[in-house]
Amino acid sequence: MPLKSKFKSHLFHALELLSRNQGDNLYHFLQNLFFEKDLDHKISSSFNTYKIVEQVTEKNGIKIQDKVIVEIGSGWLPLMPYFFKYMGKASQVISYDLNKHYQKKNIKKLNQTFSQNFDKLIKVSEKSEFPLPEGVAYFPKTDITNHDIFGADIIFSRFVLEHVEPEMIREMHLKFKKDLNPGSYIIHLISPSDHRAYSDKKLSLQDFLRFSKEEWNQVQTRFDYHNRLRLPQYLDIFKDLNYDIVDLTYDKPSVDSENYRKFKKLTLHEDFDGYTDEELMAGSINLVLKV
Ligand SMILES: C[S@@+](CC[C@H](N)C(=O)[O-])C[C@H]1O[C@@H](n2cnc3c(N)ncnc32)[C@H](O)[C@@H]1O
């Protein structure tokens, strides 16, 4: 295992030994240490995501302009809200997160960089605790499952669902069914791969499928929780709740690829018996649900 991955894994396990509050604070502090270096990369990666969202919405006749968008999982920066507002001309973007990761200084820096890179004038709302533009609202320390989201036209998430326990995904979507008007849309971008493989190139993107649930729970921590759900399992949750799956795309590694070779070397745990290789390897899932 490369030093960086080993360090990260040891660090997360050490943080878990602290009280929940202390662990969260230290995690937050350490993540912030690496913030500035990553800003340009984060902006360009979110811009790429926004281009995917544009393609998906255009293909399905979903309008962003003048719509109210709700984001699940704000993360560290309001990047997708800015793209929805400044590129998509959404009327309002409301972002929710269980944690409170935004920081004034980081958002100021983002405002500066975003406005330079995309030639946009960012008019900051005086009312907000953070220097966010008018029309962008942030609800930290809020579980979207317990919050009213009446009136949203589109619910959006990026790299969130894979970190949510399956039963919570069900509960969340049961609630969306109740709160949203028929005809509203939910767009999820899901990364179902083993995230350890992004920093440890020797690992297969499906390496974690070798483990039983108990073994995997020894490897992961609450800071890098991954539910390991496979594509058909996500689809079953949404079908059971009577959602209309209006669009679905995902990566299918070719049999000549290095990813496929690494995958075929794995001995998978029996929990993953009965799925096809394509179902097990489905990556970068983009999903549109209609209420
Ligand atoms: C991996 S981060 C992704 C953040 C961001 N969307 C991005 O693309 O960088 C996942 C975030 O989802 C948040 N989250 C998970 N479940 C949630 C829930 N039920 N309500 C609100 N936020 C949630 C977590 O707190 C975490 O900050």
XYZ file of C-alpha atoms and ligand atoms in Angstrom:
318
model
C 0.000 0.000 0.000
C 1.480 3.460 -0.876
C 2.566 5.553 2.096
C -0.195 8.145 1.547
C -2.992 5.533 1.615
C -1.454 3.795 4.622
C -1.177 7.106 6.481
C -4.789 8.019 5.661
C -6.082 4.654 6.816
C -4.124 4.793 10.120
C -5.204 8.393 10.657
C -8.924 7.612 10.186
C -8.691 4.654 12.583
C -6.892 6.854 15.134
C -9.558 9.577 14.777
C -12.231 6.968 15.488
C -10.654 6.380 18.911
C -11.404 9.977 19.914
C -14.825 11.173 21.051
C -17.168 11.873 18.121
C -16.782 15.628 18.565
C -12.989 15.604 18.894
C -12.634 13.209 15.942
C -14.884 15.398 13.748
C -13.002 18.579 14.696
C -9.577 17.111 14.001
C -10.768 15.584 10.716
C -12.152 18.971 9.695
C -8.900 20.719 10.669
C -6.700 18.280 8.730
C -8.853 18.436 5.615
C -8.606 22.226 5.702
C -4.812 22.124 5.821
C -4.841 20.724 2.299
C -7.551 23.047 0.969
C -5.723 25.749 -1.031
C -3.585 23.341 -3.015
C -6.732 21.593 -4.200
C -8.959 24.510 -5.169
C -8.235 24.613 -8.920
C -8.581 20.869 -9.159
C -11.877 20.954 -7.244
C -13.272 23.683 -9.500
C -12.349 21.879 -12.709
C -13.610 18.536 -11.451
C -16.971 20.074 -10.453
C -17.144 21.887 -13.787
C -16.771 18.514 -15.515
C -19.588 17.203 -13.345
C -21.728 20.187 -14.271
C -21.169 19.467 -17.980
C -22.449 15.927 -17.378
C -25.498 17.344 -15.587
C -26.121 19.682 -18.539
C -25.988 16.774 -20.989
C -28.278 14.603 -18.861
C -30.835 17.347 -18.272
C -30.887 18.427 -21.937
C -31.290 14.818 -23.066
C -34.281 14.358 -20.736
C -35.903 17.745 -21.296
C -35.241 18.855 -17.698
C -34.952 22.630 -17.244
C -32.523 24.140 -14.710
C -33.211 27.788 -15.496
C -35.519 29.451 -12.922
C -35.819 26.179 -10.985
C -35.254 25.474 -7.303
C -32.463 22.937 -6.845
C -31.782 21.088 -3.602
C -28.322 19.605 -3.129
C -27.776 16.659 -0.772
C -24.251 16.728 0.676
C -22.640 20.185 0.343
C -19.178 18.884 1.263
C -16.414 21.486 1.530
C -17.358 24.092 -1.051
C -20.526 25.302 -2.796
C -19.187 24.365 -6.208
C -22.179 22.641 -7.747
C -24.511 25.367 -6.376
C -22.355 27.994 -8.147
C -22.505 26.099 -11.436
C -26.280 25.638 -11.127
C -26.661 29.341 -10.394
C -24.163 30.952 -12.765
C -24.206 28.480 -15.685
C -27.680 26.998 -15.333
C -29.390 30.189 -14.068
C -31.288 28.290 -11.375
C -33.431 30.623 -9.271
C -32.335 29.093 -5.968
C -29.929 26.396 -4.831
C -30.309 25.055 -1.299
C -27.558 22.793 -0.056
C -27.775 20.472 2.977
C -25.079 18.619 4.831
C -24.843 16.538 7.984
C -21.559 18.340 8.716
C -20.447 21.951 8.702
C -17.413 22.030 6.441
C -17.783 25.430 4.751
C -15.371 28.095 6.017
C -15.559 31.836 5.385
C -11.973 32.146 4.137
C -12.363 29.228 1.727
C -15.568 30.637 0.269
C -13.974 34.078 -0.158
C -11.129 32.422 -2.051
C -13.610 30.437 -4.134
C -15.591 33.602 -4.953
C -12.434 35.273 -6.200
C -11.214 32.306 -8.245
C -14.630 31.359 -9.635
C -15.377 34.906 -10.717
C -11.948 35.198 -12.431
C -12.070 31.781 -14.092
C -15.630 32.107 -15.400
C -15.917 35.879 -15.708
C -18.912 36.067 -13.362
C -19.788 38.842 -10.964
C -20.479 37.285 -7.559
C -22.785 39.435 -5.480
C -22.591 38.248 -1.904
C -25.659 38.180 0.302
C -25.201 40.298 3.430
C -27.632 38.115 5.367
C -25.664 34.897 5.076
C -23.198 33.605 7.726
C -20.900 32.707 4.830
C -20.098 34.997 1.870
C -22.479 33.116 -0.412
C -24.213 34.686 -3.411
C -27.881 35.570 -3.258
C -29.911 32.540 -4.225
C -27.475 30.055 -2.662
C -28.393 28.806 0.811
C -26.459 26.452 3.058
C -27.977 24.259 5.777
C -25.117 22.545 7.622
C -25.651 20.046 10.415
C -28.906 19.077 8.757
C -30.017 15.619 7.755
C -32.058 16.091 4.600
C -34.160 13.093 5.618
C -35.536 15.119 8.540
C -35.985 18.390 6.714
C -38.917 19.713 4.695
C -37.985 20.270 1.078
C -41.379 21.192 -0.344
C -41.201 23.134 -3.595
C -37.900 21.749 -4.890
C -37.923 21.096 -8.633
C -34.729 19.050 -8.728
C -32.857 17.162 -6.025
C -29.212 16.661 -6.829
C -26.353 14.708 -5.290
C -22.748 14.171 -6.307
C -20.643 11.429 -4.701
C -22.996 11.138 -1.743
C -25.200 8.035 -1.985
C -22.311 5.572 -1.865
C -21.520 6.971 1.601
C -25.061 6.557 2.908
C -26.347 3.407 4.584
C -28.803 1.528 2.332
C -31.688 1.854 4.800
C -31.107 5.627 4.943
C -31.159 5.846 1.142
C -34.567 4.178 1.248
C -35.849 6.486 3.988
C -34.573 9.562 2.205
C -36.329 8.608 -1.015
C -39.520 7.691 0.781
C -39.499 11.241 2.185
C -38.750 12.807 -1.217
C -41.808 10.993 -2.601
C -43.929 12.681 0.057
C -42.396 16.174 -0.190
C -41.890 16.619 -3.915
C -44.504 17.444 -6.522
C -45.158 14.774 -9.133
C -42.978 15.504 -12.151
C -39.995 16.669 -10.060
C -36.648 15.060 -10.742
C -33.855 13.558 -8.671
C -30.378 13.380 -10.179
C -27.720 11.271 -8.465
C -24.095 10.932 -9.511
C -22.750 7.921 -7.669
C -19.202 6.614 -7.420
C -19.629 2.919 -6.516
C -15.930 2.061 -6.786
C -13.495 1.311 -3.984
C -12.152 4.808 -3.241
C -8.889 3.331 -1.878
C -8.019 2.435 -5.484
C -7.806 6.159 -6.397
C -4.664 6.557 -4.295
C -3.397 2.969 -4.434
C -3.041 2.214 -8.136
C -2.260 -1.446 -7.466
C -5.798 -2.010 -6.185
C -8.713 -2.959 -8.371
C -11.635 -0.514 -8.344
C -13.658 -3.449 -6.985
C -11.105 -4.627 -4.420
C -13.497 -4.146 -1.485
C -15.826 -6.814 -2.898
C -13.349 -9.419 -1.548
C -14.497 -8.743 1.982
C -17.461 -9.909 4.028
C -19.487 -7.113 5.592
C -17.744 -7.668 8.940
C -14.274 -7.633 7.364
C -15.064 -4.472 5.414
C -16.268 -2.792 8.601
C -12.834 -3.466 10.095
C -11.136 -1.827 7.104
C -13.328 1.259 6.758
C -14.146 3.936 9.329
C -16.972 6.436 9.688
C -14.739 8.986 7.900
C -14.566 6.931 4.706
C -17.734 4.799 4.985
C -18.737 3.166 1.685
C -21.863 1.001 1.399
C -20.481 -1.103 -1.539
C -23.971 -1.262 -3.098
C -23.877 -2.590 -6.642
C -25.919 -1.040 -9.465
C -28.884 -3.504 -9.277
C -29.142 -2.876 -5.516
C -29.533 0.881 -6.035
C -32.086 0.271 -8.777
C -34.074 -2.134 -6.565
C -34.384 0.545 -3.848
C -35.793 3.080 -6.311
C -38.040 0.591 -8.112
C -39.478 -0.625 -4.782
C -40.475 2.962 -4.025
C -42.124 3.291 -7.453
C -39.737 5.839 -8.874
C -39.605 6.137 -12.607
C -35.948 5.617 -13.688
C -35.833 7.973 -16.656
C -32.115 7.878 -17.343
C -29.220 5.652 -16.372
C -25.627 5.685 -17.593
C -22.549 4.077 -16.089
C -19.000 3.117 -16.986
C -18.459 -0.367 -18.423
C -14.761 -1.292 -18.450
C -13.759 -3.077 -21.634
C -12.441 -6.631 -21.336
C -9.058 -5.391 -22.670
C -8.644 -2.817 -19.939
C -6.268 -2.917 -16.980
C -9.293 -2.408 -14.686
C -10.933 -5.545 -16.041
C -7.727 -7.582 -15.653
C -7.380 -6.461 -12.023
C -11.046 -7.265 -11.366
C -10.741 -10.781 -12.797
C -7.860 -11.539 -10.406
C -10.081 -10.951 -7.359
C -11.806 -13.683 -5.396
C -15.089 -12.030 -4.553
C -16.979 -12.614 -1.339
C -20.088 -14.788 -1.725
C -22.283 -11.767 -0.867
C -21.597 -10.638 -4.424
C -22.500 -13.945 -6.106
C -25.252 -13.780 -8.684
C -24.277 -10.487 -10.284
C -22.806 -10.176 -13.767
C -19.341 -8.654 -14.235
C -20.996 -5.594 -15.743
C -23.237 -5.152 -12.692
C -20.311 -5.603 -10.311
C -18.013 -3.248 -12.215
C -20.565 -0.556 -13.133
C -18.754 2.695 -12.320
C -19.681 6.416 -12.287
C -23.413 5.843 -12.133
C -25.528 8.771 -13.357
C -29.151 8.284 -12.505
C -32.282 10.360 -13.080
C -35.456 9.543 -11.167
C -38.863 11.093 -11.736
C -41.286 11.486 -8.884
C -18.218 12.629 -0.054
S -19.094 14.042 0.436
C -19.465 14.739 -1.145
C -19.605 16.220 -1.088
C -19.859 16.951 -2.398
N -21.160 16.613 -2.924
C -18.787 16.711 -3.407
O -19.102 16.306 -4.513
O -17.620 16.975 -3.107
C -20.662 13.438 0.974
C -21.387 14.440 1.835
O -22.761 14.045 1.968
C -23.196 14.413 3.254
N -24.426 13.650 3.603
C -24.560 12.305 3.712
N -25.814 11.978 4.094
C -26.500 13.140 4.216
C -27.831 13.467 4.613
N -28.711 12.512 4.982
N -28.216 14.770 4.655
C -27.312 15.744 4.315
N -26.038 15.486 3.939
C -25.616 14.221 3.893
C -21.999 14.093 4.136
O -22.029 14.788 5.351
C -20.818 14.524 3.241
O -20.383 15.841 3.507
